[in-house]
Coordinates of N, CA and C in Angstrom, one line a residue:
M1 N 74.0 115.7 114.4 CA 75.1 116.0 113.4 C 74.7 117.2 112.7
S2 N 75.7 118.1 112.5 CA 75.5 119.4 111.8 C 75.3 119.1 110.3
T3 N 74.4 119.8 109.7 CA 74.2 119.7 108.3 C 74.7 120.9 107.5
E4 N 75.5 121.8 108.3 CA 76.1 122.9 107.6 C 77.2 122.5 106.7
P5 N 77.3 123.1 105.5 CA 78.3 122.7 104.6 C 79.7 123.1 105.1
L6 N 80.7 122.3 104.8 CA 82.1 122.6 105.2 C 82.6 123.8 104.3
L7 N 83.2 124.8 104.9 CA 83.7 125.9 104.2 C 85.1 125.7 103.8
E8 N 85.5 126.0 102.6 CA 86.9 125.9 102.2 C 87.7 127.1 102.8
A9 N 88.9 126.8 103.1 CA 89.7 127.9 103.7 C 90.0 128.9 102.5
P10 N 90.0 130.2 102.8 CA 90.3 131.2 101.8 C 91.8 131.0 101.3
A11 N 92.0 131.4 100.1 CA 93.3 131.3 99.5 C 94.3 132.3 100.2
S12 N 95.4 131.8 100.5 CA 96.5 132.7 101.1 C 97.8 132.2 100.7
V13 N 98.8 133.1 100.7 CA 100.2 132.8 100.4 C 101.0 133.2 101.6
E14 N 101.8 132.2 102.1 CA 102.7 132.5 103.2 C 104.1 132.3 102.8
V15 N 104.9 133.4 102.9 CA 106.3 133.3 102.6 C 107.1 133.0 103.8
T16 N 108.0 132.0 103.6 CA 108.9 131.6 104.7 C 110.4 131.9 104.2
Y17 N 111.1 132.7 104.9 CA 112.4 133.1 104.6 C 113.4 132.2 105.2
V18 N 114.6 132.2 104.7 CA 115.7 131.3 105.2 C 115.9 131.4 106.7
G19 N 115.9 130.3 107.4 CA 116.1 130.3 108.8 C 114.8 130.3 109.6
Q20 N 113.7 130.6 108.9 CA 112.4 130.7 109.6 C 111.8 129.3 109.7
E21 N 110.9 129.1 110.7 CA 110.1 127.9 110.8 C 109.1 127.7 109.7
Q22 N 108.9 126.5 109.3 CA 107.9 126.2 108.3 C 106.5 126.3 108.8
P23 N 105.4 126.7 108.0 CA 104.1 126.7 108.5 C 103.7 125.3 109.0
E24 N 102.7 125.2 109.9 CA 102.3 123.9 110.4 C 101.5 123.1 109.4
S25 N 100.9 123.8 108.4 CA 100.1 123.0 107.4 C 100.1 123.9 106.2
W26 N 99.7 123.2 105.1 CA 99.5 123.9 103.8 C 98.8 123.0 102.8
E27 N 98.3 123.6 101.8 CA 97.7 122.9 100.6 C 98.8 122.6 99.6
A28 N 99.7 123.5 99.4 CA 100.8 123.3 98.4 C 102.0 124.1 98.9
A29 N 103.2 123.7 98.5 CA 104.4 124.3 98.9 C 105.3 124.4 97.6
V30 N 105.9 125.6 97.4 CA 106.8 125.9 96.3 C 108.1 126.5 96.8
Y31 N 109.2 125.9 96.4 CA 110.5 126.5 96.7 C 111.1 127.2 95.5
L32 N 111.6 128.4 95.8 CA 112.1 129.3 94.7 C 113.6 129.1 94.6
C33 N 114.1 128.4 93.7 CA 115.5 128.0 93.5 C 116.1 128.7 92.4
G34 N 117.3 129.2 92.6 CA 118.0 129.9 91.5 C 119.1 130.8 92.1
P35 N 119.9 131.5 91.3 CA 121.0 132.3 91.8 C 120.4 133.6 92.4
T36 N 121.1 134.0 93.5 CA 120.8 135.2 94.2 C 121.9 136.2 94.0
P37 N 121.5 137.4 93.5 CA 122.5 138.5 93.3 C 123.3 138.7 94.6
T38 N 124.7 138.8 94.4 CA 125.5 139.2 95.5 C 125.7 140.7 95.7
D39 N 125.4 141.4 94.6 CA 125.6 142.9 94.6 C 124.3 143.4 95.3
P40 N 124.4 144.1 96.4 CA 123.2 144.7 97.0 C 122.4 145.7 96.1
G41 N 123.1 146.2 95.1 CA 122.4 147.1 94.2 C 121.6 146.4 93.2
K42 N 121.7 145.1 93.1 CA 121.0 144.3 92.1 C 119.8 143.7 92.7
P43 N 118.6 143.9 92.3 CA 117.4 143.3 93.0 C 117.3 141.8 92.7
S44 N 116.8 141.1 93.7 CA 116.5 139.7 93.6 C 115.3 139.5 92.7
W45 N 115.2 138.4 92.0 CA 114.1 138.1 91.2 C 112.9 137.5 92.0
R46 N 113.2 137.1 93.3 CA 112.2 136.3 94.1 C 111.0 137.1 94.5
P47 N 111.1 138.4 94.8 CA 109.9 139.2 95.1 C 108.9 139.2 93.9
S48 N 109.4 139.3 92.7 CA 108.5 139.3 91.6 C 107.9 137.9 91.4
A49 N 108.6 136.8 91.7 CA 108.1 135.5 91.7 C 107.0 135.3 92.7
V50 N 107.2 135.8 93.9 CA 106.2 135.8 95.0 C 104.9 136.5 94.5
A51 N 105.1 137.7 93.9 CA 104.0 138.5 93.5 C 103.2 137.7 92.4
A52 N 103.9 137.1 91.5 CA 103.2 136.3 90.5 C 102.4 135.1 91.1
L53 N 103.0 134.5 92.1 CA 102.3 133.4 92.8 C 101.1 133.9 93.5
R54 N 101.2 135.0 94.2 CA 100.1 135.6 94.9 C 98.9 135.9 94.0
T55 N 99.2 136.4 92.9 CA 98.2 136.8 91.9 C 97.5 135.6 91.4
A56 N 98.2 134.5 91.1 CA 97.7 133.3 90.4 C 97.1 132.3 91.4
W57 N 97.5 132.2 92.6 CA 97.0 131.2 93.5 C 95.6 131.5 93.9
K58 N 94.7 130.6 93.6 CA 93.3 130.8 93.9 C 92.8 129.8 95.1
G59 N 93.7 129.0 95.6 CA 93.4 128.1 96.7 C 92.6 126.9 96.2
P60 N 91.9 126.4 97.2 CA 91.6 126.9 98.5 C 92.8 126.7 99.4
G61 N 92.9 127.4 100.5 CA 93.9 127.2 101.6 C 95.2 127.9 101.3
R62 N 96.2 127.4 102.0 CA 97.5 128.1 102.1 C 98.5 127.5 101.1
L63 N 99.1 128.5 100.3 CA 100.3 128.1 99.5 C 101.5 128.6 100.3
A64 N 102.4 127.7 100.7 CA 103.7 128.0 101.3 C 104.7 128.3 100.2
V65 N 105.5 129.4 100.4 CA 106.5 129.7 99.4 C 107.8 129.8 100.2
F66 N 108.8 129.1 99.9 CA 110.1 129.1 100.6 C 111.1 129.9 99.8
L67 N 111.7 130.9 100.5 CA 112.7 131.7 99.9 C 114.0 131.6 100.6
P68 N 115.1 131.1 99.9 CA 116.4 131.0 100.5 C 117.1 132.3 100.6
E69 N 116.4 133.3 101.0 CA 117.0 134.7 101.3 C 116.4 135.2 102.6
P70 N 117.1 136.0 103.3 CA 116.6 136.6 104.5 C 115.5 137.6 104.3
A71 N 114.6 137.7 105.3 CA 113.6 138.7 105.2 C 114.3 140.1 105.3
A72 N 113.6 141.1 104.9 CA 114.1 142.5 104.9 C 114.6 142.9 106.3
G73 N 115.8 143.4 106.3 CA 116.4 143.8 107.6 C 117.1 142.7 108.4
R74 N 117.0 141.5 107.9 CA 117.6 140.3 108.6 C 118.8 139.8 107.8
S75 N 119.6 139.0 108.4 CA 120.8 138.4 107.8 C 120.7 136.9 107.6
Y76 N 121.6 136.4 106.8 CA 121.6 134.9 106.6 C 122.1 134.2 107.9
P77 N 121.5 133.0 108.1 CA 122.1 132.2 109.2 C 123.5 131.7 108.9
P78 N 124.2 131.1 109.8 CA 125.5 130.5 109.4 C 125.3 129.6 108.2
Y79 N 126.4 129.5 107.4 CA 126.2 128.8 106.1 C 125.8 127.4 106.3
A80 N 126.3 126.7 107.2 CA 125.9 125.3 107.4 C 124.4 125.2 107.8
D81 N 123.9 126.1 108.6 CA 122.5 126.1 109.0 C 121.7 126.5 107.7
Q82 N 122.2 127.4 106.9 CA 121.4 127.8 105.7 C 121.3 126.6 104.8
I83 N 122.3 125.8 104.6 CA 122.2 124.6 103.8 C 121.2 123.6 104.3
V84 N 121.2 123.4 105.6 CA 120.2 122.5 106.2 C 118.8 123.0 106.0
W85 N 118.6 124.3 106.2 CA 117.3 124.9 106.0 C 116.8 124.7 104.5
E86 N 117.7 125.0 103.6 CA 117.4 124.8 102.2 C 117.0 123.4 101.8
E87 N 117.8 122.4 102.3 CA 117.6 121.0 101.9 C 116.2 120.6 102.5
E88 N 115.9 121.0 103.7 CA 114.7 120.6 104.4 C 113.5 121.2 103.7
A89 N 113.6 122.5 103.3 CA 112.5 123.1 102.6 C 112.3 122.5 101.2
M90 N 113.3 122.2 100.5 CA 113.1 121.6 99.2 C 112.5 120.2 99.3
R91 N 113.0 119.4 100.4 CA 112.4 118.1 100.6 C 110.9 118.1 100.8
R92 N 110.4 119.2 101.4 CA 109.0 119.2 101.8 C 108.2 120.0 100.7
S93 N 108.8 120.4 99.7 CA 108.1 121.2 98.6 C 107.4 120.3 97.6
D94 N 106.3 120.8 97.1 CA 105.6 120.1 96.0 C 106.2 120.4 94.7
V95 N 106.7 121.6 94.6 CA 107.4 122.1 93.3 C 108.7 122.8 93.7
V96 N 109.7 122.5 93.0 CA 111.0 123.3 93.1 C 111.1 124.1 91.8
L97 N 110.8 125.4 92.0 CA 110.7 126.2 90.8 C 112.1 126.8 90.6
F98 N 112.8 126.5 89.5 CA 114.1 127.0 89.1 C 113.9 128.2 88.2
W99 N 114.5 129.3 88.6 CA 114.5 130.5 87.7 C 116.0 130.8 87.6
I100 N 116.6 130.7 86.4 CA 118.0 130.8 86.2 C 118.3 131.9 85.1
P101 N 118.4 133.1 85.5 CA 118.7 134.2 84.5 C 120.2 134.3 84.4
R102 N 120.9 133.3 83.9 CA 122.3 133.2 84.0 C 123.1 134.2 83.2
E103 N 124.0 134.9 83.8 CA 125.0 135.8 83.2 C 126.3 135.4 83.8
M104 N 127.2 134.8 83.0 CA 128.4 134.1 83.6 C 129.3 135.1 84.3
N105 N 129.3 136.4 83.9 CA 130.2 137.4 84.6 C 129.6 138.1 85.7
R106 N 128.2 137.9 86.0 CA 127.6 138.6 87.0 C 126.7 137.7 87.9
L107 N 126.1 136.7 87.3 CA 125.1 135.8 88.0 C 125.3 134.4 87.5
P108 N 126.4 133.7 87.8 CA 126.7 132.4 87.1 C 125.8 131.3 87.6
G109 N 125.2 131.3 88.8 CA 124.3 130.3 89.2 C 124.9 128.9 89.3
L110 N 126.2 128.8 89.8 CA 126.9 127.5 89.9 C 126.2 126.6 90.9
V111 N 125.8 127.1 92.0 CA 125.1 126.3 93.0 C 123.7 125.8 92.4
S112 N 123.1 126.6 91.6 CA 121.8 126.2 91.0 C 122.0 125.0 90.1
N113 N 123.2 124.8 89.5 CA 123.5 123.7 88.7 C 123.4 122.4 89.5
I114 N 124.0 122.5 90.7 CA 124.0 121.3 91.6 C 122.6 121.0 92.0
K115 N 121.9 122.0 92.4 CA 120.5 121.7 92.8 C 119.6 121.2 91.7
W116 N 119.8 121.7 90.5 CA 119.1 121.1 89.4 C 119.4 119.7 89.2
G117 N 120.7 119.3 89.3 CA 121.1 117.9 89.2 C 120.5 117.0 90.2
A118 N 120.1 117.6 91.4 CA 119.5 116.8 92.5 C 118.0 116.7 92.3
W119 N 117.4 117.6 91.5 CA 115.9 117.6 91.5 C 115.3 117.5 90.1
Y120 N 116.0 117.5 89.1 CA 115.4 117.5 87.7 C 114.6 116.3 87.5
D121 N 114.9 115.1 88.1 CA 114.1 113.9 87.9 C 113.2 113.5 89.0
S122 N 112.9 114.5 89.9 CA 112.1 114.3 91.1 C 110.6 114.3 90.8
G123 N 110.2 114.7 89.6 CA 108.8 114.9 89.3 C 108.2 116.2 89.9
R124 N 109.1 117.0 90.5 CA 108.7 118.3 91.1 C 109.3 119.5 90.5
A125 N 110.2 119.4 89.6 CA 110.9 120.5 89.1 C 110.1 121.3 88.0
V126 N 110.3 122.6 88.0 CA 109.9 123.5 86.9 C 111.1 124.3 86.6
L127 N 111.4 124.4 85.3 CA 112.6 125.2 84.9 C 112.2 126.4 84.1
G128 N 112.7 127.6 84.6 CA 112.5 128.8 84.0 C 113.8 129.5 83.7
A129 N 113.9 130.1 82.5 CA 115.1 130.9 82.2 C 114.7 131.8 81.0
P130 N 115.2 133.1 81.0 CA 114.9 133.9 79.9 C 115.7 133.4 78.7
P131 N 115.2 133.8 77.5 CA 115.9 133.3 76.3 C 117.4 133.7 76.2
E132 N 117.8 134.8 76.8 CA 119.2 135.2 76.8 C 120.1 134.6 77.8
A133 N 119.5 133.8 78.7 CA 120.3 133.1 79.8 C 121.4 132.3 79.1
E134 N 122.6 132.4 79.7 CA 123.8 131.7 79.1 C 124.0 130.3 79.6
R135 N 124.5 129.5 78.8 CA 124.9 128.1 79.1 C 123.8 127.3 79.8
M136 N 122.7 127.3 79.1 CA 121.5 126.6 79.6 C 121.2 125.3 78.8
A137 N 122.0 125.0 77.8 CA 121.6 123.9 76.9 C 121.6 122.6 77.6
Y138 N 122.5 122.3 78.5 CA 122.5 121.0 79.2 C 121.3 120.9 80.1
L139 N 120.9 121.9 80.8 CA 119.7 121.9 81.7 C 118.5 121.7 80.8
L140 N 118.4 122.4 79.7 CA 117.2 122.3 78.9 C 117.1 120.9 78.3
H141 N 118.2 120.3 78.0 CA 118.2 118.9 77.4 C 117.6 118.0 78.4
F142 N 118.0 118.0 79.6 CA 117.4 117.1 80.6 C 116.0 117.4 81.0
A143 N 115.6 118.7 80.9 CA 114.3 119.1 81.2 C 113.4 118.4 80.1
E144 N 113.8 118.5 78.9 CA 113.0 117.8 77.8 C 112.9 116.3 78.0
A145 N 114.1 115.7 78.4 CA 114.1 114.3 78.5 C 113.3 113.7 79.6
F146 N 113.1 114.5 80.7 CA 112.3 114.1 81.8 C 111.0 114.8 82.0
G147 N 110.5 115.4 81.0 CA 109.2 116.0 81.0 C 109.0 117.2 82.0
V148 N 110.1 117.9 82.2 CA 110.1 119.0 83.1 C 109.5 120.3 82.4
P149 N 108.5 120.9 82.9 CA 107.9 122.1 82.3 C 109.0 123.2 82.2
V150 N 109.1 123.8 81.0 CA 110.1 124.9 80.8 C 109.3 126.2 80.4
E151 N 109.7 127.3 81.0 CA 109.1 128.6 80.7 C 110.2 129.6 80.5
R152 N 109.9 130.6 79.7 CA 110.9 131.6 79.4 C 110.6 133.0 80.0
T153 N 109.6 133.0 80.8 CA 109.3 134.2 81.6 C 109.1 133.8 83.1
L154 N 109.4 134.7 84.0 CA 109.2 134.4 85.4 C 107.7 134.2 85.7
Q155 N 106.8 135.0 85.1 CA 105.4 134.8 85.3 C 104.9 133.4 84.8
G156 N 105.5 133.1 83.6 CA 105.1 131.7 83.1 C 105.6 130.6 84.0
A157 N 106.8 130.8 84.6 CA 107.3 129.7 85.5 C 106.4 129.6 86.7
A158 N 106.0 130.7 87.2 CA 105.1 130.7 88.4 C 103.8 130.0 88.0
G159 N 103.3 130.3 86.8 CA 102.0 129.6 86.4 C 102.2 128.1 86.2
A160 N 103.4 127.7 85.7 CA 103.6 126.3 85.5 C 103.7 125.6 86.9
A161 N 104.3 126.3 87.9 CA 104.3 125.7 89.2 C 102.9 125.5 89.8
L162 N 102.1 126.4 89.6 CA 100.7 126.3 90.2 C 99.9 125.3 89.4
R163 N 100.1 125.2 88.1 CA 99.4 124.1 87.3 C 99.8 122.8 87.8
A164 N 101.1 122.6 88.3 CA 101.5 121.3 88.8 C 100.9 121.0 90.1
V165 N 100.6 122.0 90.9 CA 100.0 121.6 92.2 C 98.5 121.6 92.1
G166 N 97.9 122.3 91.1 CA 96.4 122.3 91.0 C 95.8 123.0 92.2
H167 N 94.8 122.3 92.8 CA 94.2 122.9 94.1 C 95.0 122.5 95.3
G168 N 96.0 121.6 95.1 CA 96.7 121.2 96.3 C 95.9 120.2 97.1
S169 N 96.4 119.9 98.3 CA 95.7 119.0 99.2 C 96.2 119.3 100.6
H170 N 95.3 119.4 101.6 CA 95.6 119.8 102.9 C 96.5 118.8 103.6
R171 N 97.6 119.2 104.1 CA 98.5 118.3 104.9 C 99.1 119.1 106.1
T172 N 99.2 118.4 107.1 CA 99.7 119.0 108.4 C 100.7 118.1 109.0
G173 N 101.6 118.6 109.9 CA 102.6 117.8 110.6 C 103.5 117.1 109.6
G174 N 103.6 115.8 109.9 CA 104.5 114.9 109.1 C 104.0 114.7 107.7
E175 N 102.7 115.0 107.5 CA 102.1 114.8 106.1 C 102.7 115.8 105.1
R176 N 103.3 116.9 105.6 CA 103.9 117.9 104.7 C 105.1 117.4 104.0
A177 N 105.7 116.3 104.5 CA 106.9 115.7 103.9 C 106.5 114.8 102.7
V178 N 105.2 114.6 102.5 CA 104.8 113.7 101.4 C 104.4 114.7 100.2
P179 N 105.2 114.8 99.2 CA 104.8 115.7 98.1 C 103.6 115.3 97.4
L180 N 102.9 116.2 96.7 CA 101.6 115.9 96.1 C 101.8 114.8 95.0
A181 N 102.9 114.7 94.4 CA 103.1 113.7 93.4 C 103.0 112.3 93.9
V182 N 103.3 112.1 95.2 CA 103.1 110.8 95.9 C 101.8 110.8 96.6
W183 N 101.5 111.9 97.3 CA 100.3 112.0 98.1 C 99.0 111.7 97.4
R184 N 99.0 112.1 96.1 CA 97.8 111.9 95.3 C 97.7 110.5 94.7
S185 N 98.7 109.7 94.8 CA 98.7 108.4 94.2 C 97.8 107.5 95.0
E186 N 97.1 106.6 94.2 CA 96.1 105.7 94.9 C 96.8 104.7 95.9
P187 N 98.0 104.2 95.5 CA 98.6 103.3 96.5 C 99.0 103.9 97.8
F188 N 99.4 105.2 97.8 CA 99.7 105.9 99.1 C 98.5 106.1 99.8
Q189 N 97.4 106.6 99.2 CA 96.2 107.0 99.9 C 95.6 105.7 100.5
R190 N 95.7 104.6 99.8 CA 95.1 103.4 100.4 C 95.9 102.9 101.6
W191 N 97.2 103.0 101.5 CA 98.1 102.6 102.7 C 97.8 103.6 103.8
Y192 N 97.8 104.9 103.6 CA 97.6 105.9 104.6 C 96.3 105.8 105.3
A193 N 95.2 105.5 104.5 CA 93.9 105.4 105.1 C 93.9 104.2 106.1
T194 N 94.5 103.1 105.8 CA 94.6 102.0 106.7 C 95.3 102.3 108.0
R195 N 96.4 103.1 107.9 CA 97.2 103.4 109.1 C 96.4 104.4 109.9
R196 N 95.7 105.3 109.3 CA 94.9 106.3 110.1 C 93.8 105.6 110.9
M197 N 93.2 104.6 110.2 CA 92.1 103.8 110.9 C 92.6 103.1 112.1
A198 N 93.9 102.7 112.1 CA 94.5 102.1 113.2 C 95.0 103.0 114.3
G199 N 94.8 104.3 114.0 CA 95.2 105.3 115.0 C 96.6 105.8 114.9
C200 N 97.3 105.5 113.8 CA 98.7 105.8 113.6 C 98.8 107.3 113.1
R201 N 100.0 107.9 113.4 CA 100.3 109.2 112.9 C 101.5 109.2 112.1
L202 N 101.5 109.9 111.0 CA 102.7 110.1 110.1 C 103.6 111.2 110.7
L203 N 104.8 110.8 111.1 CA 105.7 111.8 111.7 C 106.6 112.5 110.7
D204 N 107.0 111.7 109.7 CA 107.9 112.2 108.7 C 108.0 111.3 107.5
A205 N 108.5 111.8 106.4 CA 108.6 110.9 105.2 C 109.8 111.5 104.3
R206 N 110.3 110.7 103.5 CA 111.4 111.1 102.6 C 111.3 110.3 101.3
V207 N 111.2 111.0 100.2 CA 111.1 110.3 98.9 C 112.6 109.9 98.5
E208 N 112.8 108.6 98.4 CA 114.1 108.1 98.1 C 114.3 107.9 96.6
W209 N 113.2 107.7 95.9 CA 113.3 107.5 94.4 C 111.9 107.7 93.8
Y210 N 111.9 108.3 92.6 CA 110.7 108.6 92.0 C 110.8 108.4 90.5
E211 N 109.8 107.9 89.9 CA 109.8 107.8 88.4 C 108.4 108.2 87.9
R212 N 108.3 109.1 87.0 CA 107.0 109.7 86.6 C 106.2 108.6 86.0
A213 N 104.9 108.9 86.0 CA 103.9 107.9 85.4 C 104.1 107.8 83.9
P214 N 104.0 106.6 83.4 CA 104.2 106.4 82.0 C 103.1 106.8 81.1
A215 N 101.9 107.1 81.7 CA 100.8 107.6 80.9 C 99.9 108.5 81.8
P216 N 99.1 109.4 81.3 CA 98.3 110.3 82.1 C 97.3 109.6 83.1
D217 N 96.9 108.3 82.7 CA 96.0 107.6 83.6 C 96.7 106.6 84.5
A218 N 98.0 106.7 84.6 CA 98.8 105.8 85.4 C 99.4 106.5 86.6
D219 N 99.7 105.8 87.7 CA 100.4 106.3 88.8 C 101.9 106.3 88.6
P220 N 102.6 107.2 89.3 CA 104.1 107.2 89.2 C 104.6 106.0 90.1
A221 N 105.9 105.7 89.9 CA 106.5 104.7 90.8 C 107.4 105.5 91.8
W222 N 107.5 105.0 93.0 CA 108.2 105.8 94.0 C 108.6 104.9 95.2
L223 N 109.7 105.3 95.9 CA 110.1 104.6 97.1 C 110.1 105.7 98.2
L224 N 109.4 105.4 99.3 CA 109.2 106.4 100.4 C 109.6 105.8 101.7
T225 N 110.4 106.5 102.4 CA 110.8 106.1 103.8 C 109.9 106.9 104.7
V226 N 109.1 106.2 105.6 CA 108.2 106.9 106.5 C 108.5 106.6 107.9
T227 N 108.2 107.5 108.8 CA 108.3 107.3 110.2 C 106.9 107.5 110.8
I228 N 106.4 106.4 111.5 CA 105.0 106.3 111.9 C 105.0 106.1 113.4
A229 N 104.1 106.9 114.1 CA 103.8 106.7 115.5 C 102.6 105.8 115.6
P230 N 102.8 104.6 116.2 CA 101.6 103.7 116.3 C 100.5 104.2 117.2
G231 N 99.3 103.7 117.0 CA 98.2 104.2 117.7 C 98.2 103.7 119.2
D232 N 99.0 102.7 119.5 CA 99.0 102.1 120.8 C 100.0 102.9 121.8
G233 N 100.6 103.9 121.2 CA 101.6 104.7 122.0 C 103.0 104.1 122.1
S234 N 103.2 103.1 121.4 CA 104.6 102.5 121.4 C 105.5 103.4 120.6
A235 N 106.8 103.0 120.6 CA 107.8 103.8 120.0 C 107.6 104.0 118.5
P236 N 107.9 105.1 117.9 CA 107.8 105.3 116.4 C 108.6 104.2 115.7
S237 N 108.1 103.9 114.5 CA 108.8 102.9 113.7 C 109.1 103.5 112.3
V238 N 110.1 103.0 111.6 CA 110.5 103.4 110.3 C 110.3 102.3 109.3
C239 N 109.7 102.5 108.2 CA 109.5 101.5 107.2 C 109.6 102.1 105.8
R240 N 109.8 101.3 104.8 CA 109.9 101.8 103.4 C 108.7 101.2 102.6
L241 N 108.2 102.1 101.8 CA 107.1 101.8 100.9 C 107.5 101.9 99.5
L242 N 107.3 100.9 98.7 CA 107.6 100.9 97.3 C 106.4 100.8 96.5
S243 N 106.1 101.7 95.7 CA 104.9 101.6 94.7 C 105.5 101.5 93.3
A244 N 105.5 100.2 92.8 CA 106.0 99.9 91.5 C 104.9 99.9 90.5
Q245 N 105.2 100.5 89.3 CA 104.2 100.6 88.3 C 103.7 99.2 87.9
G246 N 102.3 99.1 88.0 CA 101.7 97.8 87.7 C 101.8 96.7 88.7
Q247 N 102.4 97.0 89.9 CA 102.5 96.0 90.9 C 101.9 96.4 92.2
G248 N 101.3 97.6 92.3 CA 100.7 98.1 93.6 C 101.8 98.4 94.6
M249 N 101.4 98.3 95.9 CA 102.3 98.7 96.9 C 103.1 97.5 97.4
L250 N 104.4 97.7 97.5 CA 105.3 96.6 98.1 C 105.9 97.2 99.3
M251 N 105.9 96.5 100.4 CA 106.5 97.0 101.7 C 107.7 96.1 102.1

């Protein structure tokens, strides 16, 4: 048996643009959510967010960053395909970073309101908005009520996203669908270790419900639908896992 120490993967940031395939593995994943300028003469805020994440991410391993914009020189996919890509990328992200520099006459961010409503209580949201952003009181109210980090600069929002993921945790294949908020919990790790010992593979997962931990030393509560490939080669099966606060894992 080798006695050489295991080397940590160097820190890297991989950007995935709308319509592109997701990386096969990562330590952490961040989705950049917020209004996109429709005027070609107005620059997007997302390149600056990516630059801030590149500077601050120390790894180890890969930080995946999802951008719902096309790469330079490319165009958006058909709108229905774009929506599917966005929903799938958000579902697999550890943090959904909202940056909403709202100006009602130029950058209203109406779709961002809908996405905020879907993710503010997920345990994965970070809300960023400059002080002059318009009509943000409702979003800020629920951010405070649900313990969502709030930042007033883009760099600060990027920092809050990386504080949320910490050093991340390596996940590949179907494991990428389990966000860090669930992946790190003791009930999930205990369940998953048992399945891996039996030779099973996790093909996919979806968080159906999440409630943040009531105290720093407690686990969150969550409901997770998982698709498992049994070790005996039989057909994949779907089951639901419920981790209720104070009650352990209920299946």
